[in-house]
Short mmCIF file of C-alpha atoms and ligand atoms in Angstrom, two decimals:
data_model
loop_
_atom_site.label_atom_id
_atom_site.label_comp_id
_atom_site.label_asym_id
_atom_site.label_seq_id
_atom_site.Cartn_x
_atom_site.Cartn_y
_atom_site.Cartn_z
CA UNK A 23 7.62 18.79 -1.96
CA UNK A 24 11.17 18.03 -2.64
CA UNK A 25 10.42 16.15 -5.73
CA UNK A 26 10.13 16.66 -9.43
CA UNK A 27 6.87 17.00 -10.84
CA UNK A 28 5.22 17.16 -14.13
CA UNK A 29 5.34 20.91 -13.75
CA UNK A 30 9.28 20.73 -13.80
CA UNK A 31 9.30 19.02 -17.24
CA UNK A 32 8.53 22.29 -19.46
CA UNK A 33 6.96 22.25 -22.76
CA UNK A 34 5.91 18.45 -23.77
CA UNK A 35 4.28 19.37 -27.17
CA UNK A 36 5.03 16.74 -29.49
CA UNK A 37 7.52 14.84 -27.29
CA UNK A 38 7.69 11.39 -26.16
CA UNK A 39 6.95 10.90 -22.55
CA UNK A 40 7.47 7.40 -21.41
CA UNK A 41 5.01 6.85 -18.40
CA UNK A 42 5.91 4.15 -15.89
CA UNK A 43 2.75 2.81 -14.55
CA UNK A 44 1.73 0.00 -12.19
CA UNK A 45 -0.97 -1.87 -14.35
CA UNK A 46 -0.19 -4.89 -12.15
CA UNK A 47 -4.50 -5.20 -11.58
CA UNK A 48 -6.24 -8.64 -10.61
CA UNK A 49 -7.75 -10.67 -13.50
CA UNK A 50 -9.87 -13.67 -13.28
CA UNK A 51 -9.01 -16.88 -15.38
CA UNK A 52 -10.67 -15.40 -18.59
CA UNK A 53 -8.58 -12.63 -18.52
CA UNK A 54 -11.14 -10.06 -17.00
CA UNK A 55 -9.73 -7.48 -14.97
CA UNK A 56 -11.59 -7.73 -11.66
CA UNK A 57 -10.60 -4.43 -10.08
CA UNK A 58 -9.47 -1.50 -12.27
CA UNK A 59 -8.35 0.86 -9.44
CA UNK A 60 -4.88 0.96 -10.65
CA UNK A 61 -5.85 1.64 -14.19
CA UNK A 62 -8.33 4.59 -12.95
CA UNK A 63 -5.94 6.17 -10.69
CA UNK A 64 -3.16 6.95 -13.45
CA UNK A 65 -5.81 8.48 -15.70
CA UNK A 66 -5.19 11.82 -14.77
CA UNK A 67 -1.68 11.61 -15.14
CA UNK A 68 -2.05 10.24 -18.75
CA UNK A 69 -4.86 12.77 -19.70
CA UNK A 70 -2.87 15.64 -18.33
CA UNK A 71 0.30 14.70 -20.67
CA UNK A 72 -1.85 14.18 -23.59
CA UNK A 73 -3.48 17.43 -23.01
CA UNK A 74 0.32 18.98 -23.14
CA UNK A 75 0.36 17.39 -26.61
CA UNK A 76 2.73 14.65 -25.47
CA UNK A 77 3.06 11.33 -26.97
CA UNK A 78 2.31 9.20 -24.17
CA UNK A 79 4.25 5.41 -23.88
CA UNK A 80 2.85 3.64 -20.99
CA UNK A 81 5.32 0.62 -19.67
CA UNK A 82 4.43 -1.55 -16.63
CA UNK A 83 5.15 -4.99 -15.19
CA UNK A 84 2.30 -7.60 -14.93
CA UNK A 85 2.36 -10.68 -12.76
CA UNK A 86 4.98 -13.10 -12.56
CA UNK A 87 5.87 -14.09 -15.96
CA UNK A 88 7.96 -17.10 -16.88
CA UNK A 89 9.59 -15.20 -19.64
CA UNK A 90 8.64 -13.70 -22.92
CA UNK A 91 5.55 -14.73 -24.97
CA UNK A 92 3.77 -15.89 -21.61
CA UNK A 93 0.29 -14.79 -22.66
CA UNK A 94 -1.09 -15.24 -19.41
CA UNK A 95 0.93 -12.40 -18.12
CA UNK A 96 0.76 -10.38 -21.20
CA UNK A 97 -0.49 -6.79 -20.90
CA UNK A 98 -2.64 -7.09 -24.11
CA UNK A 99 -5.58 -8.03 -21.72
CA UNK A 100 -5.78 -4.52 -20.23
CA UNK A 101 -6.11 -2.69 -23.58
CA UNK A 102 -9.91 -2.66 -23.24
CA UNK A 103 -9.73 -1.55 -19.99
CA UNK A 104 -7.42 1.37 -20.53
CA UNK A 105 -9.22 2.28 -23.53
CA UNK A 106 -12.50 2.62 -21.55
CA UNK A 107 -11.04 4.45 -18.74
CA UNK A 108 -9.37 7.26 -21.00
CA UNK A 109 -12.44 7.19 -23.41
CA UNK A 110 -9.88 6.82 -26.64
CA UNK A 111 -8.10 4.08 -28.50
CA UNK A 112 -4.73 3.04 -27.11
CA UNK A 113 -2.13 1.13 -29.46
CA UNK A 114 -0.08 -1.99 -28.07
CA UNK A 115 2.95 -3.37 -29.07
CA UNK A 116 3.83 -6.90 -28.09
CA UNK A 117 7.24 -6.01 -26.76
CA UNK A 118 8.68 -3.12 -24.71
CA UNK A 119 12.41 -2.72 -26.44
CA UNK A 120 13.58 -3.02 -29.97
CA UNK A 121 13.18 -1.88 -33.44
CA UNK A 122 9.26 -2.77 -33.54
CA UNK A 123 8.68 -0.57 -30.50
CA UNK A 124 10.83 2.49 -31.79
CA UNK A 125 9.24 2.27 -35.17
CA UNK A 126 5.63 2.56 -33.49
CA UNK A 127 6.65 5.23 -31.58
CA UNK A 128 8.10 7.19 -34.26
CA UNK A 129 5.01 7.08 -36.10
CA UNK A 130 2.91 8.30 -33.03
CA UNK A 131 1.03 11.64 -33.32
CA UNK A 132 0.59 13.83 -30.54
CA UNK A 133 -2.01 12.93 -27.88
CA UNK A 134 -1.77 9.22 -28.76
CA UNK A 135 -1.21 6.55 -26.18
CA UNK A 136 0.84 3.73 -26.71
CA UNK A 137 1.03 0.62 -24.27
CA UNK A 138 4.04 -1.75 -24.24
CA UNK A 139 4.39 -5.38 -23.30
CA UNK A 140 5.31 -6.63 -19.84
CA UNK A 141 8.70 -5.17 -18.73
CA UNK A 142 9.07 -8.59 -16.61
CA UNK A 143 9.23 -10.55 -19.93
CA UNK A 144 12.83 -9.72 -19.74
CA UNK A 145 14.65 -10.77 -16.59
CA UNK A 146 17.14 -7.56 -16.61
CA UNK A 147 14.16 -5.46 -15.62
CA UNK A 148 14.01 -7.01 -11.94
CA UNK A 149 17.96 -6.79 -12.21
CA UNK A 150 17.95 -3.17 -12.66
CA UNK A 151 20.02 -3.50 -15.66
CA UNK A 152 21.34 -0.32 -17.26
CA UNK A 153 21.62 -1.80 -20.67
CA UNK A 154 17.99 -2.57 -20.83
CA UNK A 155 17.12 0.60 -19.18
CA UNK A 156 19.12 2.39 -22.01
CA UNK A 157 16.97 0.26 -24.74
CA UNK A 158 13.76 1.43 -22.96
CA UNK A 159 14.11 5.19 -22.83
CA UNK A 160 15.89 5.27 -26.21
CA UNK A 161 12.64 6.45 -28.02
CA UNK A 162 11.73 8.71 -25.25
CA UNK A 163 12.35 12.68 -24.36
CA UNK A 164 10.95 12.63 -20.84
CA UNK A 165 10.23 9.88 -18.06
CA UNK A 166 7.51 10.17 -15.61
CA UNK A 167 6.74 7.48 -13.09
CA UNK A 168 3.27 7.11 -11.43
CA UNK A 169 4.20 3.45 -10.17
CA UNK A 170 4.52 4.30 -6.32
CA UNK A 171 3.33 0.93 -5.52
CA UNK A 172 6.65 -0.67 -6.92
CA UNK A 173 8.98 2.02 -5.80
CA UNK A 174 10.36 -0.25 -3.18
CA UNK A 175 12.26 -2.05 -6.02
CA UNK A 176 15.06 -0.54 -7.65
CA UNK A 177 14.17 -2.38 -11.03
CA UNK A 178 15.48 -1.17 -14.24
CA UNK A 179 12.46 0.79 -15.25
CA UNK A 180 11.99 2.56 -11.87
CA UNK A 181 15.58 3.70 -11.11
CA UNK A 182 18.06 3.33 -14.05
CA UNK A 183 15.35 4.54 -16.66
CA UNK A 184 14.65 7.62 -14.31
CA UNK A 185 18.18 8.86 -14.44
CA UNK A 186 18.67 8.68 -18.35
CA UNK A 187 16.16 11.13 -19.13
CA UNK A 188 14.88 14.26 -17.65
CA UNK A 189 11.95 12.66 -15.40
CA UNK A 190 9.30 13.50 -12.97
CA UNK A 191 6.51 11.88 -10.51
CA UNK A 192 3.14 11.60 -12.21
CA UNK A 193 0.27 12.95 -10.55
CA UNK A 194 -0.79 9.74 -8.80
CA UNK A 195 2.83 9.17 -7.41
CA UNK A 196 2.62 12.95 -6.23
CA UNK A 197 -0.68 12.68 -4.46
CA UNK A 198 0.77 9.45 -2.55
CA UNK A 199 4.14 10.95 -1.41
CA UNK A 200 2.23 14.21 -0.20
CA UNK A 201 -0.39 12.43 1.82
CA UNK A 202 2.52 9.92 3.13
CA UNK A 203 4.91 13.07 3.97
CA UNK A 204 1.58 14.83 5.78
CA UNK A 205 1.29 11.58 7.71
CA UNK A 206 4.73 10.71 8.82
CA UNK A 207 7.24 13.13 8.07
CA UNK A 208 5.26 16.49 8.46
CA UNK A 209 2.37 15.46 10.55
CA UNK A 210 -0.04 17.71 12.41
CA UNK A 211 0.16 16.67 16.00
CA UNK A 212 -1.16 14.76 18.11
CA UNK A 213 -0.20 11.59 15.68
CA UNK A 214 -1.63 8.34 16.32
CA UNK A 215 -0.78 5.22 14.75
CA UNK A 216 -2.98 2.00 14.84
CA UNK A 217 -1.34 -1.42 13.55
CA UNK A 218 -2.98 -4.54 13.75
CA UNK A 219 -2.73 -7.90 11.75
CA UNK A 220 -1.39 -11.25 12.72
CA UNK A 221 1.98 -11.38 13.70
CA UNK A 222 4.87 -9.32 15.39
CA UNK A 223 7.56 -10.71 13.81
CA UNK A 224 6.39 -9.26 10.48
CA UNK A 225 5.92 -5.77 11.54
CA UNK A 226 9.04 -5.18 13.79
CA UNK A 227 10.65 -2.64 11.45
CA UNK A 228 7.18 -0.92 11.33
CA UNK A 229 6.56 -0.69 15.18
CA UNK A 230 10.40 0.15 15.78
CA UNK A 231 10.13 3.13 13.61
CA UNK A 232 6.63 4.11 14.81
CA UNK A 233 7.50 4.09 18.17
CA UNK A 234 10.23 7.21 17.43
CA UNK A 235 7.63 9.09 15.28
CA UNK A 236 4.29 8.87 16.71
CA UNK A 237 2.44 10.18 19.85
CA UNK A 238 0.03 7.15 20.50
CA UNK A 239 0.37 3.69 19.01
CA UNK A 240 -2.67 1.54 19.32
CA UNK A 241 -1.23 -2.35 19.08
CA UNK A 242 -4.03 -4.56 17.95
CA UNK A 243 -5.07 -7.82 16.29
CA UNK A 244 -3.17 -11.14 17.12
CA UNK A 245 -0.06 -9.17 17.34
CA UNK A 246 -1.02 -7.52 20.31
CA UNK A 247 -1.41 -10.67 22.24
CA UNK A 248 2.62 -10.82 22.35
CA UNK A 249 2.67 -7.29 23.75
CA UNK A 250 0.11 -8.31 26.47
CA UNK A 251 2.11 -11.31 27.36
CA UNK A 252 5.12 -9.19 27.69
CA UNK A 253 3.16 -6.71 29.90
CA UNK A 254 2.80 -9.50 32.01
CA UNK A 255 -1.11 -10.51 31.01
CA UNK A 256 -1.64 -14.10 31.00
CA UNK A 257 -3.30 -14.54 27.29
CA UNK A 258 -3.26 -18.29 28.71
CA UNK A 259 -2.93 -20.21 25.51
CA UNK A 260 -0.39 -19.41 23.09
CA UNK A 261 -1.49 -21.71 19.96
CA UNK A 262 -5.09 -20.16 20.18
CA UNK A 263 -3.66 -16.51 20.76
CA UNK A 264 -1.00 -15.95 18.22
CA UNK A 265 1.45 -14.96 21.26
CA UNK A 266 4.75 -15.37 19.57
CA UNK A 267 7.05 -16.52 22.69
CA UNK A 268 10.17 -16.12 21.20
CA UNK A 269 9.16 -12.25 20.53
CA UNK A 270 8.44 -11.29 24.11
CA UNK A 271 11.98 -9.69 24.52
CA UNK A 272 11.62 -7.76 21.54
CA UNK A 273 7.83 -6.49 22.42
CA UNK A 274 9.44 -5.65 25.65
CA UNK A 275 12.25 -3.38 24.20
CA UNK A 276 9.95 -1.94 21.55
CA UNK A 277 7.88 -0.64 24.67
CA UNK A 278 10.99 0.70 26.20
CA UNK A 279 11.95 2.48 23.20
CA UNK A 280 8.34 4.05 23.07
CA UNK A 281 8.57 5.18 26.82
CA UNK A 282 11.81 6.96 26.28
CA UNK A 283 10.31 8.75 23.11
CA UNK A 284 6.99 9.42 25.05
CA UNK A 285 5.12 7.40 22.82
CA UNK A 286 2.15 6.04 24.64
CA UNK A 287 1.10 2.38 23.60
CA UNK A 288 -2.55 1.28 23.73
CA UNK A 289 -3.05 -2.26 24.25
CA UNK A 290 -6.41 -4.08 24.15
CA UNK A 291 -8.41 -3.97 27.73
CA UNK A 292 -10.74 -6.71 26.79
CA UNK A 293 -10.89 -9.26 24.10
CA UNK A 294 -13.54 -11.27 22.10
CA UNK A 295 -12.76 -15.21 22.56
CA UNK A 296 -14.46 -17.88 20.41
CA UNK A 297 -14.82 -21.43 20.66
CA UNK A 298 -13.91 -21.97 16.79
CA UNK A 299 -12.09 -20.27 14.10
CA UNK A 300 -15.27 -19.97 11.83
CA UNK A 301 -17.93 -17.52 10.82
CA UNK A 302 -20.72 -16.96 13.70
CA UNK A 303 -18.73 -19.24 16.04
CA UNK A 304 -20.01 -19.07 19.71
CA UNK A 305 -17.90 -16.01 21.36
CA UNK A 306 -18.13 -13.89 24.27
CA UNK A 307 -16.16 -10.84 25.52
CA UNK A 308 -14.21 -11.11 28.24
CA UNK A 309 -11.69 -8.72 30.47
CA UNK A 310 -8.10 -9.55 30.48
CA UNK A 311 -8.18 -11.47 33.97
CA UNK A 312 -11.12 -13.59 32.47
CA UNK A 313 -9.60 -14.99 29.25
CA UNK A 314 -10.63 -18.46 29.40
CA UNK A 315 -7.68 -21.05 30.00
CA UNK A 316 -8.27 -23.54 27.49
CA UNK A 317 -10.31 -24.10 23.88
CA UNK A 318 -11.04 -20.31 23.12
CA UNK A 319 -9.26 -18.22 20.52
CA UNK A 320 -8.62 -14.23 20.81
CA UNK A 321 -10.34 -13.05 17.80
CA UNK A 322 -11.15 -9.40 18.27
CA UNK A 323 -11.04 -6.58 20.77
CA UNK A 324 -13.96 -5.85 23.05
CA UNK A 325 -16.25 -2.92 23.25
CA UNK A 326 -14.04 -1.24 26.37
CA UNK A 327 -10.92 -1.49 24.02
CA UNK A 328 -12.88 0.49 21.05
CA UNK A 329 -14.14 2.97 23.04
CA UNK A 330 -10.68 3.71 24.50
CA UNK A 331 -9.12 3.70 20.86
CA UNK A 332 -11.79 5.89 19.71
CA UNK A 333 -11.56 8.40 22.51
CA UNK A 334 -7.83 8.62 21.85
CA UNK A 335 -8.64 9.15 18.17
CA UNK A 336 -10.91 12.10 19.38
CA UNK A 337 -7.49 13.79 20.99
CA UNK A 338 -5.58 13.35 17.65
CA UNK A 339 -5.00 15.41 14.61
CA UNK A 340 -3.63 12.66 12.18
CA UNK A 341 -3.67 8.90 12.09
CA UNK A 342 -1.72 6.60 10.19
CA UNK A 343 -3.30 2.76 9.98
CA UNK A 344 -2.12 -0.58 9.10
CA UNK A 345 -3.53 -3.93 9.86
CA UNK A 346 -7.14 -5.02 11.20
CA UNK A 347 -7.81 -5.20 14.76
CA UNK A 348 -9.20 -8.49 14.80
CA UNK A 349 -10.06 -11.63 12.11
CA UNK A 350 -12.24 -9.03 9.79
CA UNK A 351 -12.76 -11.69 7.12
CA UNK A 352 -14.83 -13.37 9.58
CA UNK A 353 -18.38 -11.97 11.26
CA UNK A 354 -18.67 -10.89 13.87
CA UNK A 355 -14.81 -10.57 14.46
CA UNK A 356 -14.99 -7.80 12.19
CA UNK A 357 -16.60 -5.57 14.69
CA UNK A 358 -13.60 -4.05 16.68
CA UNK A 359 -12.04 -2.98 13.18
CA UNK A 360 -15.40 -1.72 11.95
CA UNK A 361 -16.09 0.53 14.88
CA UNK A 362 -12.64 2.17 15.00
CA UNK A 363 -12.83 2.56 11.32
CA UNK A 364 -16.01 4.05 11.47
CA UNK A 365 -15.03 6.72 13.94
CA UNK A 366 -11.70 7.58 12.29
CA UNK A 367 -14.12 8.26 9.05
CA UNK A 368 -16.36 10.55 10.88
CA UNK A 369 -13.63 12.64 12.34
CA UNK A 370 -11.98 12.78 8.71
CA UNK A 371 -15.23 14.01 7.42
CA UNK A 372 -15.87 16.55 9.95
CA UNK A 373 -12.40 17.69 9.13
CA UNK A 374 -11.25 16.75 12.72
CA UNK A 375 -8.50 14.34 11.60
CA UNK A 376 -6.13 13.58 8.66
CA UNK A 377 -6.30 9.88 8.30
CA UNK A 378 -4.11 7.56 5.81
CA UNK A 379 -4.29 4.13 5.72
CA UNK A 380 -2.72 1.16 3.71
CA UNK A 381 -0.63 -2.25 3.35
CA UNK A 382 -1.53 -5.66 3.31
CA UNK A 383 -5.27 -6.42 4.03
CA UNK A 384 -5.87 -2.88 5.45
CA UNK A 385 -7.73 -1.80 2.36
CA UNK A 386 -10.12 -4.66 2.41
CA UNK A 387 -10.79 -4.25 5.78
CA UNK A 388 -11.62 -0.56 5.52
CA UNK A 389 -13.76 -1.70 2.59
CA UNK A 390 -15.65 -3.98 4.62
CA UNK A 391 -15.99 -1.50 7.25
CA UNK A 392 -17.78 0.80 4.43
CA UNK A 393 -15.29 3.37 4.91
CA UNK A 394 -12.92 3.26 2.18
CA UNK A 395 -13.49 6.37 0.54
CA UNK A 396 -14.08 8.31 3.77
CA UNK A 397 -10.53 8.36 4.87
CA UNK A 398 -8.35 11.31 3.65
CA UNK A 399 -6.07 8.69 1.80
CA UNK A 400 -6.10 5.12 1.27
CA UNK A 401 -2.80 3.79 -0.27
CA UNK A 402 -3.00 0.75 -2.60
CA UNK A 403 0.72 0.42 -2.66
CA UNK A 404 1.05 -2.54 -0.19
CA UNK A 405 4.74 -3.08 0.25
CA UNK A 406 5.89 0.23 -0.72
CA UNK A 407 3.40 1.89 1.75
CA UNK A 408 4.86 -0.35 4.39
CA UNK A 409 8.45 0.26 3.65
CA UNK A 410 7.49 3.89 3.87
CA UNK A 411 6.10 3.42 7.12
CA UNK A 412 8.84 1.56 8.26
CA UNK A 413 11.21 4.54 7.53
CA UNK A 414 12.80 3.35 4.66
CA UNK A 415 13.65 5.33 1.52
CA UNK A 416 11.95 3.93 -1.65
CA UNK A 417 14.49 3.94 -4.37
CA UNK A 418 11.97 4.52 -7.19
CA UNK A 419 10.84 7.66 -5.10
CA UNK A 420 14.43 9.10 -4.35
CA UNK A 421 15.51 9.04 -7.78
CA UNK A 422 12.96 11.73 -8.55
CA UNK A 423 14.22 14.25 -5.80
CA UNK A 424 14.88 17.70 -6.99
P1 AMP B 10 -1.28 -8.99 8.29
O1 AMP B 10 -1.28 -9.11 7.10
O2 AMP B 10 -0.31 -9.00 8.99
O3 AMP B 10 -1.39 -7.47 8.51
O4 AMP B 10 -2.58 -9.41 9.17
C1 AMP B 10 -3.76 -9.47 8.78
C2 AMP B 10 -4.42 -10.76 9.04
O5 AMP B 10 -4.32 -10.54 10.55
C3 AMP B 10 -5.89 -10.65 8.61
O6 AMP B 10 -6.16 -11.62 7.83
C4 AMP B 10 -6.61 -11.03 10.08
O7 AMP B 10 -7.48 -12.04 10.00
C5 AMP B 10 -5.33 -11.48 10.85
N1 AMP B 10 -5.76 -11.12 12.49
C6 AMP B 10 -6.26 -10.21 13.09
N2 AMP B 10 -6.28 -10.04 14.33
C7 AMP B 10 -6.11 -11.65 14.51
C8 AMP B 10 -6.46 -12.32 15.74
N3 AMP B 10 -6.65 -11.74 16.90
N4 AMP B 10 -6.37 -13.59 15.45
C9 AMP B 10 -5.98 -14.14 14.52
N5 AMP B 10 -5.80 -13.35 13.34
C10 AMP B 10 -5.95 -12.09 13.47
#
C-alpha cells in the first residue's frame, strides 16, 4: 500500500493519538443507537493504539447539528455503546477544542480513551478551516484516521488536521482502501461490475469510469430501462419504467465508450412487470418484445436475465456491485437482486470470486438477500465508496499517502 499505516508511526507509548473516527451512527428518538456497525468496526484500531500504550482521543462528527449545544446531536449519547464495544470506561468532554479539552487530555493515563464532542458543533469543521484544525490537534502527538466514510469531504478534521501531525490510516480505513484497490485499481481479471438503482442521471460518473476499467458491466434496476430504450428496445411507457428520455444520447455515448474499451455491457433480457407499485402486486415475467403497452411498471429482472448474469459471474474473478437489480424493498421484486447476490456469495465462499459491494441502498439490499457477511468486503461508506468507484481522489485518503 502506498499509504501510511499505524505501523509507520513508531513508538506510541505514552503519546496522545487523536483518532478521527466516523461515529455517525443511526439513533432512534430516545437516543438509542440502532446500528453499532460503525462503532464496532473502529474498535480494532482503538484497541491496538491502547495496547501500544497510547492515550486515545476520539473525534467525530454526528448528524447535522444546528450549532454548539444541540443536545440532539451530541456524541454523549454514544458513550455507553463505545464503552460496551471496548469493554472499558470512556471519558467524555463536551467540547472538541479549548482549555477544557486540553486539560482533560493532559490528565489522561496511558491506555485511556477520551471522546470529544461533535466536531460539527463548529462551522469551521466543514469549511476545512486550518486554525480550527490547529486548535484540534494542539494536544495531540499523532493523528490517525479511520473515517473512510467521510474521506470524500475535505473537512478540517479530515485533511488540515492530518497535515499538522505525523499521521496514518487506522486499521478500518486501511482495510477499506485495500479492498477497493484490489477491486478497481489492481483487480484480478476478468472484472465485472453490477450497477443498479433507479436513475441513470445519478450514476453517470460511475458508469463513465467503470466502462473504462471493467471487462463486463451489468446495467440493471430502473436505470437499465433508459439503456434498453437507447438500444432500440421499446420499453413502452416512460412514466412507469423510469426511462429518462433526456438521457438517451448519454446512454448511447456510454455504450460507445464501453465498446471502444472492450467492455461488454449486459442489459436485461426479460423483465418482471407489475400492475401496481406495491408488495405482492399482480405481476408477470415478460420478454422484451412482450412489455405491455399500458398500466404495468417494470420492477425487476426476469429469470433469463438472472441466469445470464450468474453465468457471467462464473467467468469472472472480481466483482464490484452498486445498486439493486429491482425494487428490492417490496416482495417479490427483490428476487433478481437476491438470486444474483446469493450466487455471488456462493462463488465468494468457494474462493472463486473477490466481491466488493457498497454505496446507497446496496448494503440493505444485500442484507435483505441474506448475504451481507458472505461477500469479500461490504463497504458501509456510502458517498465515499461511490466517489471511489467514480474514480475520484478522496481528500481524506490522499492526505495519508506515503
Ligand atoms: P439508487 O439509490 O440509485 O442506488 O437506487 C436504489 C433504488 O432503486 C431502490 O430504492 C430500488 O427500489 C430502486 N429501483 C431499482 N430498480 C427499480 C425499478 N425497476 N423501478 C423502480 N425503482 C427501482
